[in-house]
Amino acid sequence: YIFGFGSLITHPGFDYSERVQPCYIRGWRRVFHQGSTDHRGVPEAPGRTVTLERCEGAVTWGAAFRLAGDAEQRRRTWEYLEWREKQYDLRLKVPVYTAATGARQPRLVALTFVATADRAANPNFLGPAPLEEVARQIATARGPSGPNSEYLFRLADAMRGMGVQDEELFVL
């Protein structure tokens, strides 16, 4: 399984045999700290995309995908994900929960992509900034995958569609 908390929710881009949503991970919060110079921005004007930040008591809602196909198709899917998520320098296995399983028992374990603050491994990490600055960057950045604002709005719409309240996301 792959756990998506950003654009993988709205545009997986690969074949999957099962989609589990809404689902969540614990101990992490979604933050717009990752610079995007290849999808939602350019090197001269990076966009902002989400990553995960450790935060005790937090939950991050998203979707989990079971990769489809035989071993060769899953290998090709993994290569695609490695290319797509290349600016995310850490791969983590995380327990994934659903409302049905509750917080006591994970429904599954998934791999997720995290962009860390390690500038040697992740030179596009932007880190925290005042809300107004983050909003300005998102409103003005545009890259090969389209406007950064489209990324934000699609993610917010997906959360609303799942019935998830994510005030940090919605305030942007």
PDB file of C-alpha atoms in Angstrom:
ATOM      1  CA  TYR A   1       0.000   0.000   0.000  1.00  0.00           C
ATOM      2  CA  ILE A   2       0.927   3.643  -0.576  1.00  0.00           C
ATOM      3  CA  PHE A   3      -0.501   6.326   1.753  1.00  0.00           C
ATOM      4  CA  GLY A   4      -1.225   9.606  -0.011  1.00  0.00           C
ATOM      5  CA  PHE A   5      -1.845  12.853   1.849  1.00  0.00           C
ATOM      6  CA  GLY A   6      -1.497  15.346  -1.036  1.00  0.00           C
ATOM      7  CA  SER A   7      -1.822  15.053  -4.801  1.00  0.00           C
ATOM      8  CA  LEU A   8      -1.827  11.250  -4.691  1.00  0.00           C
ATOM      9  CA  ILE A   9      -5.359  11.562  -3.265  1.00  0.00           C
ATOM     10  CA  THR A  10      -6.671  13.616  -6.172  1.00  0.00           C
ATOM     11  CA  HIS A  11      -4.475  12.252  -8.961  1.00  0.00           C
ATOM     12  CA  PRO A  12      -2.860   8.892  -8.163  1.00  0.00           C
ATOM     13  CA  GLY A  13      -1.586   8.391 -11.717  1.00  0.00           C
ATOM     14  CA  PHE A  14      -1.158   4.626 -11.341  1.00  0.00           C
ATOM     15  CA  ASP A  15      -3.304   1.500 -11.315  1.00  0.00           C
ATOM     16  CA  TYR A  16      -4.430   0.249  -7.935  1.00  0.00           C
ATOM     17  CA  SER A  17      -6.559  -2.699  -6.900  1.00  0.00           C
ATOM     18  CA  GLU A  18      -7.962  -1.114  -3.742  1.00  0.00           C
ATOM     19  CA  ARG A  19      -8.435   2.436  -2.490  1.00  0.00           C
ATOM     20  CA  VAL A  20      -9.008   2.896   1.226  1.00  0.00           C
ATOM     21  CA  GLN A  21     -10.447   6.295   2.158  1.00  0.00           C
ATOM     22  CA  PRO A  22     -10.915   8.118   4.284  1.00  0.00           C
ATOM     23  CA  CYS A  23      -8.049   6.795   6.323  1.00  0.00           C
ATOM     24  CA  TYR A  24      -5.471   8.440   8.519  1.00  0.00           C
ATOM     25  CA  ILE A  25      -2.077   8.201  10.136  1.00  0.00           C
ATOM     26  CA  ARG A  26      -1.327   9.318  13.681  1.00  0.00           C
ATOM     27  CA  GLY A  27       1.494  11.459  15.036  1.00  0.00           C
ATOM     28  CA  TRP A  28       1.918  13.483  11.830  1.00  0.00           C
ATOM     29  CA  ARG A  29       0.389  16.698  10.510  1.00  0.00           C
ATOM     30  CA  ARG A  30       0.126  17.939   6.925  1.00  0.00           C
ATOM     31  CA  VAL A  31       2.159  21.131   6.293  1.00  0.00           C
ATOM     32  CA  PHE A  32       2.941  23.211   3.189  1.00  0.00           C
ATOM     33  CA  HIS A  33       6.704  23.155   3.786  1.00  0.00           C
ATOM     34  CA  GLN A  34       7.943  21.481   0.592  1.00  0.00           C
ATOM     35  CA  GLY A  35       9.006  23.545  -2.386  1.00  0.00           C
ATOM     36  CA  SER A  36       7.884  22.304  -5.784  1.00  0.00           C
ATOM     37  CA  THR A  37      10.148  23.267  -8.660  1.00  0.00           C
ATOM     38  CA  ASP A  38       9.051  20.478 -11.001  1.00  0.00           C
ATOM     39  CA  HIS A  39       5.243  20.268 -10.726  1.00  0.00           C
ATOM     40  CA  ARG A  40       3.559  23.295  -9.120  1.00  0.00           C
ATOM     41  CA  GLY A  41       6.344  25.820  -9.446  1.00  0.00           C
ATOM     42  CA  VAL A  42       9.683  26.454 -11.118  1.00  0.00           C
ATOM     43  CA  PRO A  43      13.168  27.011  -9.656  1.00  0.00           C
ATOM     44  CA  GLU A  44      12.780  30.812  -9.845  1.00  0.00           C
ATOM     45  CA  ALA A  45       9.333  30.706  -8.177  1.00  0.00           C
ATOM     46  CA  PRO A  46       8.764  27.456  -6.296  1.00  0.00           C
ATOM     47  CA  GLY A  47       5.287  26.356  -5.394  1.00  0.00           C
ATOM     48  CA  ARG A  48       4.411  24.888  -2.013  1.00  0.00           C
ATOM     49  CA  THR A  49       3.230  21.333  -1.598  1.00  0.00           C
ATOM     50  CA  VAL A  50       2.458  19.324   1.485  1.00  0.00           C
ATOM     51  CA  THR A  51       4.706  17.098   3.488  1.00  0.00           C
ATOM     52  CA  LEU A  52       4.390  15.561   6.923  1.00  0.00           C
ATOM     53  CA  GLU A  53       5.727  16.942  10.181  1.00  0.00           C
ATOM     54  CA  ARG A  54       5.841  14.932  13.392  1.00  0.00           C
ATOM     55  CA  CYS A  55       3.241  16.227  15.832  1.00  0.00           C
ATOM     56  CA  GLU A  56       2.113  14.312  18.894  1.00  0.00           C
ATOM     57  CA  GLY A  57      -1.639  13.825  18.948  1.00  0.00           C
ATOM     58  CA  ALA A  58      -2.122  14.921  15.329  1.00  0.00           C
ATOM     59  CA  VAL A  59      -3.784  12.905  12.590  1.00  0.00           C
ATOM     60  CA  THR A  60      -3.397  13.306   8.847  1.00  0.00           C
ATOM     61  CA  TRP A  61      -6.239  12.095   6.673  1.00  0.00           C
ATOM     62  CA  GLY A  62      -5.685  10.732   3.204  1.00  0.00           C
ATOM     63  CA  ALA A  63      -6.081   7.667   1.009  1.00  0.00           C
ATOM     64  CA  ALA A  64      -4.225   4.374   0.827  1.00  0.00           C
ATOM     65  CA  PHE A  65      -3.750   2.501  -2.432  1.00  0.00           C
ATOM     66  CA  ARG A  66      -2.894  -1.150  -2.968  1.00  0.00           C
ATOM     67  CA  LEU A  67      -0.703  -1.378  -6.047  1.00  0.00           C
ATOM     68  CA  ALA A  68      -2.324  -3.400  -8.821  1.00  0.00           C
ATOM     69  CA  GLY A  69      -0.930  -6.087 -11.045  1.00  0.00           C
ATOM     70  CA  ASP A  70       1.803  -8.647 -11.050  1.00  0.00           C
ATOM     71  CA  ALA A  71       5.322  -8.101  -9.723  1.00  0.00           C
ATOM     72  CA  GLU A  72       6.467  -6.431 -12.962  1.00  0.00           C
ATOM     73  CA  GLN A  73       3.551  -3.975 -13.028  1.00  0.00           C
ATOM     74  CA  ARG A  74       4.098  -3.125  -9.339  1.00  0.00           C
ATOM     75  CA  ARG A  75       7.800  -2.557 -10.070  1.00  0.00           C
ATOM     76  CA  ARG A  76       6.905  -0.133 -12.887  1.00  0.00           C
ATOM     77  CA  THR A  77       4.415   1.628 -10.604  1.00  0.00           C
ATOM     78  CA  TRP A  78       7.093   1.968  -7.949  1.00  0.00           C
ATOM     79  CA  GLU A  79       9.497   3.455 -10.522  1.00  0.00           C
ATOM     80  CA  TYR A  80       6.792   5.961 -11.507  1.00  0.00           C
ATOM     81  CA  LEU A  81       6.218   6.905  -7.859  1.00  0.00           C
ATOM     82  CA  GLU A  82       9.958   7.310  -7.256  1.00  0.00           C
ATOM     83  CA  TRP A  83      10.119   9.679 -10.246  1.00  0.00           C
ATOM     84  CA  ARG A  84       6.975  11.570  -9.288  1.00  0.00           C
ATOM     85  CA  GLU A  85       7.883  11.943  -5.617  1.00  0.00           C
ATOM     86  CA  LYS A  86      11.593  12.552  -6.238  1.00  0.00           C
ATOM     87  CA  GLN A  87      11.649  15.736  -4.165  1.00  0.00           C
ATOM     88  CA  TYR A  88      10.507  13.732  -1.124  1.00  0.00           C
ATOM     89  CA  ASP A  89      13.657  12.295   0.413  1.00  0.00           C
ATOM     90  CA  LEU A  90      12.267   9.894   3.045  1.00  0.00           C
ATOM     91  CA  ARG A  91      10.138   6.785   2.596  1.00  0.00           C
ATOM     92  CA  LEU A  92       8.336   5.625   5.749  1.00  0.00           C
ATOM     93  CA  LYS A  93       6.166   2.671   6.644  1.00  0.00           C
ATOM     94  CA  VAL A  94       3.183   3.949   8.605  1.00  0.00           C
ATOM     95  CA  PRO A  95       0.218   2.266  10.281  1.00  0.00           C
ATOM     96  CA  VAL A  96      -3.002   3.424   8.623  1.00  0.00           C
ATOM     97  CA  TYR A  97      -6.311   3.642  10.474  1.00  0.00           C
ATOM     98  CA  THR A  98      -9.942   4.009   9.406  1.00  0.00           C
ATOM     99  CA  ALA A  99     -13.081   5.001  11.288  1.00  0.00           C
ATOM    100  CA  ALA A 100     -14.162   1.356  11.100  1.00  0.00           C
ATOM    101  CA  THR A 101     -10.983   0.011  12.730  1.00  0.00           C
ATOM    102  CA  GLY A 102     -10.595   2.914  15.146  1.00  0.00           C
ATOM    103  CA  ALA A 103      -7.393   4.234  16.636  1.00  0.00           C
ATOM    104  CA  ARG A 104      -6.567   1.024  18.480  1.00  0.00           C
ATOM    105  CA  GLN A 105      -5.941  -1.235  15.517  1.00  0.00           C
ATOM    106  CA  PRO A 106      -4.433  -0.188  12.179  1.00  0.00           C
ATOM    107  CA  ARG A 107      -6.287  -1.361   9.076  1.00  0.00           C
ATOM    108  CA  LEU A 108      -3.039  -1.720   7.128  1.00  0.00           C
ATOM    109  CA  VAL A 109       0.574  -0.610   6.877  1.00  0.00           C
ATOM    110  CA  ALA A 110       1.554   1.625   3.968  1.00  0.00           C
ATOM    111  CA  LEU A 111       4.570   3.374   2.565  1.00  0.00           C
ATOM    112  CA  THR A 112       4.474   7.154   2.378  1.00  0.00           C
ATOM    113  CA  PHE A 113       6.795   9.828   0.995  1.00  0.00           C
ATOM    114  CA  VAL A 114       8.031  12.593   3.321  1.00  0.00           C
ATOM    115  CA  ALA A 115      10.057  15.691   2.495  1.00  0.00           C
ATOM    116  CA  THR A 116      12.436  16.368   5.365  1.00  0.00           C
ATOM    117  CA  ALA A 117      14.181  19.553   6.479  1.00  0.00           C
ATOM    118  CA  ASP A 118      17.578  18.019   5.606  1.00  0.00           C
ATOM    119  CA  ARG A 119      18.753  20.530   2.992  1.00  0.00           C
ATOM    120  CA  ALA A 120      21.572  18.244   1.828  1.00  0.00           C
ATOM    121  CA  ALA A 121      19.070  15.512   0.920  1.00  0.00           C
ATOM    122  CA  ASN A 122      16.196  17.863   0.100  1.00  0.00           C
ATOM    123  CA  PRO A 123      17.337  21.234  -1.297  1.00  0.00           C
ATOM    124  CA  ASN A 124      13.732  22.245  -2.106  1.00  0.00           C
ATOM    125  CA  PHE A 125      12.532  22.218   1.504  1.00  0.00           C
ATOM    126  CA  LEU A 126      11.050  25.660   2.251  1.00  0.00           C
ATOM    127  CA  GLY A 127       9.966  25.155   5.843  1.00  0.00           C
ATOM    128  CA  PRO A 128       7.405  27.129   7.782  1.00  0.00           C
ATOM    129  CA  ALA A 129       6.444  30.688   6.876  1.00  0.00           C
ATOM    130  CA  PRO A 130       3.729  33.143   7.908  1.00  0.00           C
ATOM    131  CA  LEU A 131       0.293  32.178   6.580  1.00  0.00           C
ATOM    132  CA  GLU A 132       0.139  35.238   4.314  1.00  0.00           C
ATOM    133  CA  GLU A 133       3.462  34.339   2.685  1.00  0.00           C
ATOM    134  CA  VAL A 134       2.427  30.719   2.132  1.00  0.00           C
ATOM    135  CA  ALA A 135      -0.888  31.895   0.636  1.00  0.00           C
ATOM    136  CA  ARG A 136       0.907  34.376  -1.652  1.00  0.00           C
ATOM    137  CA  GLN A 137       3.324  31.713  -2.901  1.00  0.00           C
ATOM    138  CA  ILE A 138       0.488  29.282  -3.581  1.00  0.00           C
ATOM    139  CA  ALA A 139      -1.582  31.974  -5.323  1.00  0.00           C
ATOM    140  CA  THR A 140       1.221  33.022  -7.678  1.00  0.00           C
ATOM    141  CA  ALA A 141       3.266  29.866  -8.355  1.00  0.00           C
ATOM    142  CA  ARG A 142       2.730  27.864 -11.510  1.00  0.00           C
ATOM    143  CA  GLY A 143       4.630  24.877 -12.864  1.00  0.00           C
ATOM    144  CA  PRO A 144       4.416  22.156 -15.517  1.00  0.00           C
ATOM    145  CA  SER A 145       1.520  20.472 -13.657  1.00  0.00           C
ATOM    146  CA  GLY A 146      -0.443  23.722 -13.428  1.00  0.00           C
ATOM    147  CA  PRO A 147      -1.133  26.457 -10.889  1.00  0.00           C
ATOM    148  CA  ASN A 148      -0.161  25.816  -7.286  1.00  0.00           C
ATOM    149  CA  SER A 149      -3.599  27.125  -6.258  1.00  0.00           C
ATOM    150  CA  GLU A 150      -5.220  24.252  -8.189  1.00  0.00           C
ATOM    151  CA  TYR A 151      -3.217  21.793  -6.049  1.00  0.00           C
ATOM    152  CA  LEU A 152      -4.486  23.474  -2.872  1.00  0.00           C
ATOM    153  CA  PHE A 153      -8.119  23.646  -3.999  1.00  0.00           C
ATOM    154  CA  ARG A 154      -8.208  20.025  -5.212  1.00  0.00           C
ATOM    155  CA  LEU A 155      -6.746  18.820  -1.928  1.00  0.00           C
ATOM    156  CA  ALA A 156      -9.218  20.894   0.110  1.00  0.00           C
ATOM    157  CA  ASP A 157     -12.119  19.626  -2.026  1.00  0.00           C
ATOM    158  CA  ALA A 158     -10.945  16.030  -1.537  1.00  0.00           C
ATOM    159  CA  MET A 159     -10.863  16.467   2.242  1.00  0.00           C
ATOM    160  CA  ARG A 160     -14.335  17.999   2.233  1.00  0.00           C
ATOM    161  CA  GLY A 161     -15.550  15.154   0.008  1.00  0.00           C
ATOM    162  CA  MET A 162     -14.309  12.654   2.600  1.00  0.00           C
ATOM    163  CA  GLY A 163     -16.041  14.584   5.363  1.00  0.00           C
ATOM    164  CA  VAL A 164     -12.699  15.526   6.908  1.00  0.00           C
ATOM    165  CA  GLN A 165     -12.275  18.815   8.767  1.00  0.00           C
ATOM    166  CA  ASP A 166      -8.744  20.112   8.174  1.00  0.00           C
ATOM    167  CA  GLU A 167      -8.799  23.715   9.348  1.00  0.00           C
ATOM    168  CA  GLU A 168      -5.092  24.318   8.627  1.00  0.00           C
ATOM    169  CA  LEU A 169      -5.726  23.337   5.022  1.00  0.00           C
ATOM    170  CA  PHE A 170      -9.069  25.118   4.713  1.00  0.00           C
ATOM    171  CA  VAL A 171      -7.809  28.442   6.090  1.00  0.00           C
ATOM    172  CA  LEU A 172      -5.395  28.699   3.141  1.00  0.00           C
TER     173      LEU A 172
END
